[in-house]
mmCIF file of C-alpha atoms in Angstrom:
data_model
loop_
_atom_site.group_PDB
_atom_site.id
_atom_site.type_symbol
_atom_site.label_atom_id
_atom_site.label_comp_id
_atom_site.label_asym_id
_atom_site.label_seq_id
_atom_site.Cartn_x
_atom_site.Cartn_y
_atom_site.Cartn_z
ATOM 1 C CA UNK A 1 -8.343 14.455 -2.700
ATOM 2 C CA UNK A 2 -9.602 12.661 0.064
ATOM 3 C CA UNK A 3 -9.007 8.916 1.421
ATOM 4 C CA UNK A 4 -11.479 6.293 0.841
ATOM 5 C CA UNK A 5 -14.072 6.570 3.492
ATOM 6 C CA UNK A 6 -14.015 3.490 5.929
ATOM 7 C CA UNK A 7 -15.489 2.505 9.490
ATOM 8 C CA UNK A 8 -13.314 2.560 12.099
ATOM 9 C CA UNK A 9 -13.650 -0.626 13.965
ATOM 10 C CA UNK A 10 -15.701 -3.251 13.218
ATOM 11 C CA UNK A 11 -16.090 -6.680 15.604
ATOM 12 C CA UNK A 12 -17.562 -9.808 14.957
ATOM 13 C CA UNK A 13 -17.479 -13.433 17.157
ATOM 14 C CA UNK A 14 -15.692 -16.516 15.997
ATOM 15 C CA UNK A 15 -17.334 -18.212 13.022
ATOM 16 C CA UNK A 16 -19.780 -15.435 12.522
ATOM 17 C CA UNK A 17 -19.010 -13.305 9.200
ATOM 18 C CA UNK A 18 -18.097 -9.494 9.007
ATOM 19 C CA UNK A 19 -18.159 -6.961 6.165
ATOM 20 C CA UNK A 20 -16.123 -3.784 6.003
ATOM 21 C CA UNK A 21 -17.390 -0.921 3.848
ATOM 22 C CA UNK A 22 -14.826 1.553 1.604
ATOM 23 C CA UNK A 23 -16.787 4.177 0.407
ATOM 24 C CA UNK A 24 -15.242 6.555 -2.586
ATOM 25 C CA UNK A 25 -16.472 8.687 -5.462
ATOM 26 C CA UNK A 26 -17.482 8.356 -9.443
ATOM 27 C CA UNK A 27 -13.438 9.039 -9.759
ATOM 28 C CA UNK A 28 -12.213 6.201 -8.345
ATOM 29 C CA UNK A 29 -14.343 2.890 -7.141
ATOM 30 C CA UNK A 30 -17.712 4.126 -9.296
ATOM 31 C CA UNK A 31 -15.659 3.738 -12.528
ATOM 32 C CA UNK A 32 -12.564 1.460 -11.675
ATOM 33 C CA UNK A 33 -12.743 -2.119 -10.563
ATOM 34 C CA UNK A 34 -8.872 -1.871 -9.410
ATOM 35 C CA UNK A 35 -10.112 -2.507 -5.650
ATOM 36 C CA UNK A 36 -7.551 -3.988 -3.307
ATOM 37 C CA UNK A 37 -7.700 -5.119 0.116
ATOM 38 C CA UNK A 38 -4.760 -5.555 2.828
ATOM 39 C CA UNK A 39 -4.514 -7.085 6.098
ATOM 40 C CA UNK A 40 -2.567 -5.700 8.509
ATOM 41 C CA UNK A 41 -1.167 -6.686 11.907
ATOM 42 C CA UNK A 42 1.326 -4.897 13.876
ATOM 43 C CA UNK A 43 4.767 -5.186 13.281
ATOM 44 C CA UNK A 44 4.098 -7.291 10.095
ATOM 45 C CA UNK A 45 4.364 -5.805 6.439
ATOM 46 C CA UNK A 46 0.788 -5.366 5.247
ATOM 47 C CA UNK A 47 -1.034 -8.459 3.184
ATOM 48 C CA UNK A 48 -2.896 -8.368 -0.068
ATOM 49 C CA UNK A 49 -5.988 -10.361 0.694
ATOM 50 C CA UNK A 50 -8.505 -8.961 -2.584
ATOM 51 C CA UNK A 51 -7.045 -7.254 -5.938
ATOM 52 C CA UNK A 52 -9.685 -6.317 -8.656
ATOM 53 C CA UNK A 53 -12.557 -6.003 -6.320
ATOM 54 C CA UNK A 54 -13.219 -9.849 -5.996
ATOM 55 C CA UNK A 55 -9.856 -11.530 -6.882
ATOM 56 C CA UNK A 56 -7.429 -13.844 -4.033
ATOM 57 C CA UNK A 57 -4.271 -13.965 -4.562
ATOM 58 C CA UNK A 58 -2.268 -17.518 -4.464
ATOM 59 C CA UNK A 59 -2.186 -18.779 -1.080
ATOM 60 C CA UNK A 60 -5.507 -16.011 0.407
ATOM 61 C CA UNK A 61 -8.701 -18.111 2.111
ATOM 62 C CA UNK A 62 -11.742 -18.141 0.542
ATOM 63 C CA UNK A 63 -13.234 -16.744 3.508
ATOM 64 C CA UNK A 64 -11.763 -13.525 2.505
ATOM 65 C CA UNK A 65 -14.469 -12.294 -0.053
ATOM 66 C CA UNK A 66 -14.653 -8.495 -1.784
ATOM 67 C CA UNK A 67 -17.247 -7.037 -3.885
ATOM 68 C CA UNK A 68 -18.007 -3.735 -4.877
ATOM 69 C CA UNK A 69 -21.829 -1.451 -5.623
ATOM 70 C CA UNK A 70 -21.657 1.820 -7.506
ATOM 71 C CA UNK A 71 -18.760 3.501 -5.767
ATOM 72 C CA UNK A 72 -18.539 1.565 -2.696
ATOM 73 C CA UNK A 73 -16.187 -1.661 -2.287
ATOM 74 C CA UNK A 74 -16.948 -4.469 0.431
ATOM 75 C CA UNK A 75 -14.875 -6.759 2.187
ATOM 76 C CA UNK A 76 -16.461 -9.920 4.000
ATOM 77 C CA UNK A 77 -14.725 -12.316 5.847
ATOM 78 C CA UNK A 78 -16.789 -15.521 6.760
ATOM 79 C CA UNK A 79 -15.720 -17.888 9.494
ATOM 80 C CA UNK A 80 -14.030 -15.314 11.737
ATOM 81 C CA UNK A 81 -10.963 -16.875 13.159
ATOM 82 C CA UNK A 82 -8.844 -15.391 16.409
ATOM 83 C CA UNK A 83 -6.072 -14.519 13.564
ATOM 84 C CA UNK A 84 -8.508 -12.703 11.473
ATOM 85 C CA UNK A 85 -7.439 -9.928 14.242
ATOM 86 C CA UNK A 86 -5.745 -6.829 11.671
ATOM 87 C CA UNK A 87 -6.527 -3.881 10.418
ATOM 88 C CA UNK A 88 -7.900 -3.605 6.786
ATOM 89 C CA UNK A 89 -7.486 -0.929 4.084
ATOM 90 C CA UNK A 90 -9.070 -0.569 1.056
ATOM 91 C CA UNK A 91 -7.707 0.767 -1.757
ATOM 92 C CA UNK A 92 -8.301 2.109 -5.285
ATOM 93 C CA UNK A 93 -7.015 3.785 -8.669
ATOM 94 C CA UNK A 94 -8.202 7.070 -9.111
ATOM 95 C CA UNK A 95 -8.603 9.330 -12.207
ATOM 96 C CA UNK A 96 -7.315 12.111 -10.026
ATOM 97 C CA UNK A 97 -3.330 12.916 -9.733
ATOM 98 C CA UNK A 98 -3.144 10.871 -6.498
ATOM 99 C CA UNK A 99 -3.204 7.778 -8.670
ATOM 100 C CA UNK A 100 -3.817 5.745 -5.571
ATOM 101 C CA UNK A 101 -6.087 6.568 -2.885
ATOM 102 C CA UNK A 102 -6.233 4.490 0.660
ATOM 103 C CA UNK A 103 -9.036 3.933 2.834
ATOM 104 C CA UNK A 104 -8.416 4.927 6.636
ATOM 105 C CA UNK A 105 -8.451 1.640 7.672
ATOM 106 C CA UNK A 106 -10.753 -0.544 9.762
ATOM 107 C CA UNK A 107 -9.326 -2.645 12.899
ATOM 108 C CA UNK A 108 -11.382 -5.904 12.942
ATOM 109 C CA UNK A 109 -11.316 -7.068 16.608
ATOM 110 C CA UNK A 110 -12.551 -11.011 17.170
ATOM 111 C CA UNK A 111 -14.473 -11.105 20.381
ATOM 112 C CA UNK B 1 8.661 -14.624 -4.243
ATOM 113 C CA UNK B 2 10.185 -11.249 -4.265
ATOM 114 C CA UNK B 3 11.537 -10.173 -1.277
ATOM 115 C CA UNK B 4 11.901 -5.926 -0.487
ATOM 116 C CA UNK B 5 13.735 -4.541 2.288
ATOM 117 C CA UNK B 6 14.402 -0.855 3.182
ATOM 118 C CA UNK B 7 17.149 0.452 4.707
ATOM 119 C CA UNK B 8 18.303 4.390 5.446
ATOM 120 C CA UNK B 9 18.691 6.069 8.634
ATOM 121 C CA UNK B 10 16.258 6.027 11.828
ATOM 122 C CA UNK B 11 16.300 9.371 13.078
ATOM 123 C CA UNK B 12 16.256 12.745 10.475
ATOM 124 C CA UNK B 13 16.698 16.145 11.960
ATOM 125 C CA UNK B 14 13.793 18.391 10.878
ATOM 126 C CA UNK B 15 14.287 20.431 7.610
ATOM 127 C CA UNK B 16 16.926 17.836 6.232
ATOM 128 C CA UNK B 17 16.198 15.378 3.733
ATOM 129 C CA UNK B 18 14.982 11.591 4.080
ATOM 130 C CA UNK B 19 16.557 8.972 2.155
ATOM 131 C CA UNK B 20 15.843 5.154 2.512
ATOM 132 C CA UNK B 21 16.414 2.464 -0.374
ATOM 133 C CA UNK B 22 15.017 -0.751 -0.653
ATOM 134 C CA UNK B 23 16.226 -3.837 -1.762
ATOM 135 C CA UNK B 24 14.768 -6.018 -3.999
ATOM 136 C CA UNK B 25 15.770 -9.834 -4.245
ATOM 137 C CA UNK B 26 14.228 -12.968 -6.392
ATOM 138 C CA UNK B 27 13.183 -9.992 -8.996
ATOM 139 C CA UNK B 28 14.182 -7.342 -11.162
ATOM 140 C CA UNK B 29 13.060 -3.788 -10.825
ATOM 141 C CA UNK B 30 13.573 -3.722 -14.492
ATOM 142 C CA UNK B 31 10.419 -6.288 -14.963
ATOM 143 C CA UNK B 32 7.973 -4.064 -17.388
ATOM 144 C CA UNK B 33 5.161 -5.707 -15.164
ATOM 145 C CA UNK B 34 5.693 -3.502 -12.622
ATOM 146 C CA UNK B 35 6.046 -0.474 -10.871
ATOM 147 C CA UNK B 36 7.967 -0.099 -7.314
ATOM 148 C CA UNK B 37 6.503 2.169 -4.553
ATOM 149 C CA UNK B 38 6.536 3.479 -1.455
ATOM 150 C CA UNK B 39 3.699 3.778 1.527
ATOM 151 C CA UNK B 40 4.097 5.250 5.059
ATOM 152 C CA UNK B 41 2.108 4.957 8.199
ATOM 153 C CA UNK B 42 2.558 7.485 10.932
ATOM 154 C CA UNK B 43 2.065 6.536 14.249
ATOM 155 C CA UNK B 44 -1.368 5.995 15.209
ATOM 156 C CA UNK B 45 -2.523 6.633 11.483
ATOM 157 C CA UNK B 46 -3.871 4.695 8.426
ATOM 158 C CA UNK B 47 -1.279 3.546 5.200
ATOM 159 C CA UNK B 48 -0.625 6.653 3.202
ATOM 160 C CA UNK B 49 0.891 6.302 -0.607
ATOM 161 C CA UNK B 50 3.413 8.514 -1.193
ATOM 162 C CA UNK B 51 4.616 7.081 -5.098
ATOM 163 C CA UNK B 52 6.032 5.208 -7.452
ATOM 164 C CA UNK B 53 8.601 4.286 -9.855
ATOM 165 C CA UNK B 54 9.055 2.270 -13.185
ATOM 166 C CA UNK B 55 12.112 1.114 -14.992
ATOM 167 C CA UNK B 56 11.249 3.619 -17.551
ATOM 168 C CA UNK B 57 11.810 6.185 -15.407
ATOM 169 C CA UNK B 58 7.790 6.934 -15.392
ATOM 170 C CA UNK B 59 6.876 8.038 -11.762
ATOM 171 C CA UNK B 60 3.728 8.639 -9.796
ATOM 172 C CA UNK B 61 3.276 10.503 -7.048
ATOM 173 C CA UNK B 62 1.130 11.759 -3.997
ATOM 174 C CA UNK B 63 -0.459 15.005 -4.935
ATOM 175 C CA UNK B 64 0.298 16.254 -1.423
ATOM 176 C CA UNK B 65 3.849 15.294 -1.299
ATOM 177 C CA UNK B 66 4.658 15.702 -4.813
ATOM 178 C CA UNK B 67 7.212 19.098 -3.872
ATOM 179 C CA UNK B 68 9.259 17.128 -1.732
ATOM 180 C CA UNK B 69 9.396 13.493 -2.899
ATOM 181 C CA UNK B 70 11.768 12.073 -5.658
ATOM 182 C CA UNK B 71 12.259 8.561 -6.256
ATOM 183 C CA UNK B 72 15.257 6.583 -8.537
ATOM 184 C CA UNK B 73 16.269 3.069 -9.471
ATOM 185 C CA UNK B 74 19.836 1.788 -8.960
ATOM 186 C CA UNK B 75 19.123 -1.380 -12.040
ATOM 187 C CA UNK B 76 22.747 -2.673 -11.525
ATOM 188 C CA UNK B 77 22.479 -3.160 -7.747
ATOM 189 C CA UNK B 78 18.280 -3.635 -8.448
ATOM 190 C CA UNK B 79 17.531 -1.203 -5.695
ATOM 191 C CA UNK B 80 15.482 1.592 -5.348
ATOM 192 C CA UNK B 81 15.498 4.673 -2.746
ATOM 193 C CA UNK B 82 12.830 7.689 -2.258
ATOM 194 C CA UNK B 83 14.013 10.809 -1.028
ATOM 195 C CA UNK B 84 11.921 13.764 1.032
ATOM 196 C CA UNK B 85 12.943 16.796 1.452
ATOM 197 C CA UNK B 86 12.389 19.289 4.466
ATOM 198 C CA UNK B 87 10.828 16.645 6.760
ATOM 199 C CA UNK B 88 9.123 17.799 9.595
ATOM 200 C CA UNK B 89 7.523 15.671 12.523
ATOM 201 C CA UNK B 90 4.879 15.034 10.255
ATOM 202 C CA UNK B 91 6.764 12.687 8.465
ATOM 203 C CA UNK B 92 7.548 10.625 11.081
ATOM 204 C CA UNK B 93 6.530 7.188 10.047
ATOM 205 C CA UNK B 94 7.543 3.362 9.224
ATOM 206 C CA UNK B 95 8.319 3.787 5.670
ATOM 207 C CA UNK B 96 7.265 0.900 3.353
ATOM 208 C CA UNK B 97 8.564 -0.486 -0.345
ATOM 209 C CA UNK B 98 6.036 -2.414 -2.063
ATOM 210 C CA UNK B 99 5.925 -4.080 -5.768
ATOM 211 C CA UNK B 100 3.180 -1.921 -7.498
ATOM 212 C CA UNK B 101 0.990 -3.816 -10.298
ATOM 213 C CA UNK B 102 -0.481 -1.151 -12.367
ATOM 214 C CA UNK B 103 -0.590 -1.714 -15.897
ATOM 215 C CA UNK B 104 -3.800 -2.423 -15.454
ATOM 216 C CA UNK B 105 -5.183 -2.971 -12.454
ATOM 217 C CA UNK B 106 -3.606 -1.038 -9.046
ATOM 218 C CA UNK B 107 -2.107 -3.066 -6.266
ATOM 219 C CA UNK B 108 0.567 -3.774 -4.041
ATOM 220 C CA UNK B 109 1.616 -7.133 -3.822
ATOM 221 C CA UNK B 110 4.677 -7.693 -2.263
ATOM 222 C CA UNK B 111 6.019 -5.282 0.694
ATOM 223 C CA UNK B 112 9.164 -4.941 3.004
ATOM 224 C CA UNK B 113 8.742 -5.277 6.390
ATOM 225 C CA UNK B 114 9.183 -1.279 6.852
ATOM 226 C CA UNK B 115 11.523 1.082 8.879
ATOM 227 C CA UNK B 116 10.776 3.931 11.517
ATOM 228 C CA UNK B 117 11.653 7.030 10.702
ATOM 229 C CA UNK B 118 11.667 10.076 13.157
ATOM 230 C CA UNK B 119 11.904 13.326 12.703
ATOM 231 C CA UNK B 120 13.666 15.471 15.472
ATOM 232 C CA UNK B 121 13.672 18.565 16.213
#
């Protein structure tokens, strides 16, 4: 089965707002709503910013904001900041055997 | 907060056999809530899931690395380790241990700060 389909890079300016796309299939984010987002920068253990397509964990900025269309998940972050900087994966359940399926991840790069 | 770490070797010959634990503090890998798994990232590559493992002894794993993988849960030192067999350089990679929330729902929410592994030749 193959990943979750994301763009590679994606860049935005301080304060503007960016959305990342994660693109899967009627087997995974068409019929589940177990999204999840991470961030993650090097050398650091990845972050869960978005669980259940729209939901922050304790302690996540509401300028981290997912959402999900038919079998495509979003994340938008609003008020870019300099440590916004990471890359993102999506990630989903799946009906197939892989139980879990990642996106390829997207590096976010603050101009 | 839970905290995970792994620990195992840094460098595997090729053909042998992988084997990193992780620790798991400030919560019990017998919680029913959850599931405990593992992730890796190659060098240069995106996070791949490779399974994981409830108190129950239920497992998931990676279709594609299914053959190789086994996973097991030490309760009375509340560790747990994954094991690959016949690595290759392809599994060269920092090896994660994450606390899986599945029952619903499908996330990670707590992760060690992951170990290298390399594969020699």
């Amino acid at each position: 089965q193959s990943a979750l389909t994301q763009p590679a890079s994606v860049s935005g300016s301080p304060g503007q707002s960016i959305t990342i796309s994660c693109t899967g299939s009627s087997s995974d984010i068409g019929s589940y709503n177990f999204v999840s987002w991470y961030q993650h920068r090097p050398g650091e253990a990845p972050k869960l910013i978005i669980f259940d397509v729209n939901s922050r964990p304790s302690g996540i900025s509401n300028r981290f904001f997912g959402s999900k269309s038919g079998s495509t998940a979003s994340l938008t972050i609003s008020g870019l900041q300099s440590e916004d900087e990471a890359d993102y994966y999506c990630t989903s359940y799946t009906s197939s055997t892989f139980h879990v399926l990642f996106g390829g991840g997207t590096k976010l790069t603050v101009l | 907060q839970p905290q995970l770490q792994e620990s195992g070797p840094g460098l595997v010959k090729s053909s042998e056999t992988l084997s990193l634990t992780c620790s798991v503090s400030d919560d019990s890998i017998t919680n029913d809530k959850y599931y405990w798994g593992w992730i890796r990232q190659p060098p240069g590559k995106g996070l791949e899931y490779i399974g994981s493992i409830h108190h129950s002894r239920s497992t998931f794993y990676s279709q594609s690395l299914r053959s190789r993988v086994s996973m097991a849960l030490d309760t009375s030192e509340n560790k747990f380790s994954l094991k690959l067999t016949s690595v290759t350089a392809a599994d060269t990679a920092v090896y994660y241990c994450a606390r899986h929330y599945n029952r619903p729902s499908n996330y990670f929410d707590h992760w060690g700060q992951g170990t290298l592994v390399t594969v020699s030749a």
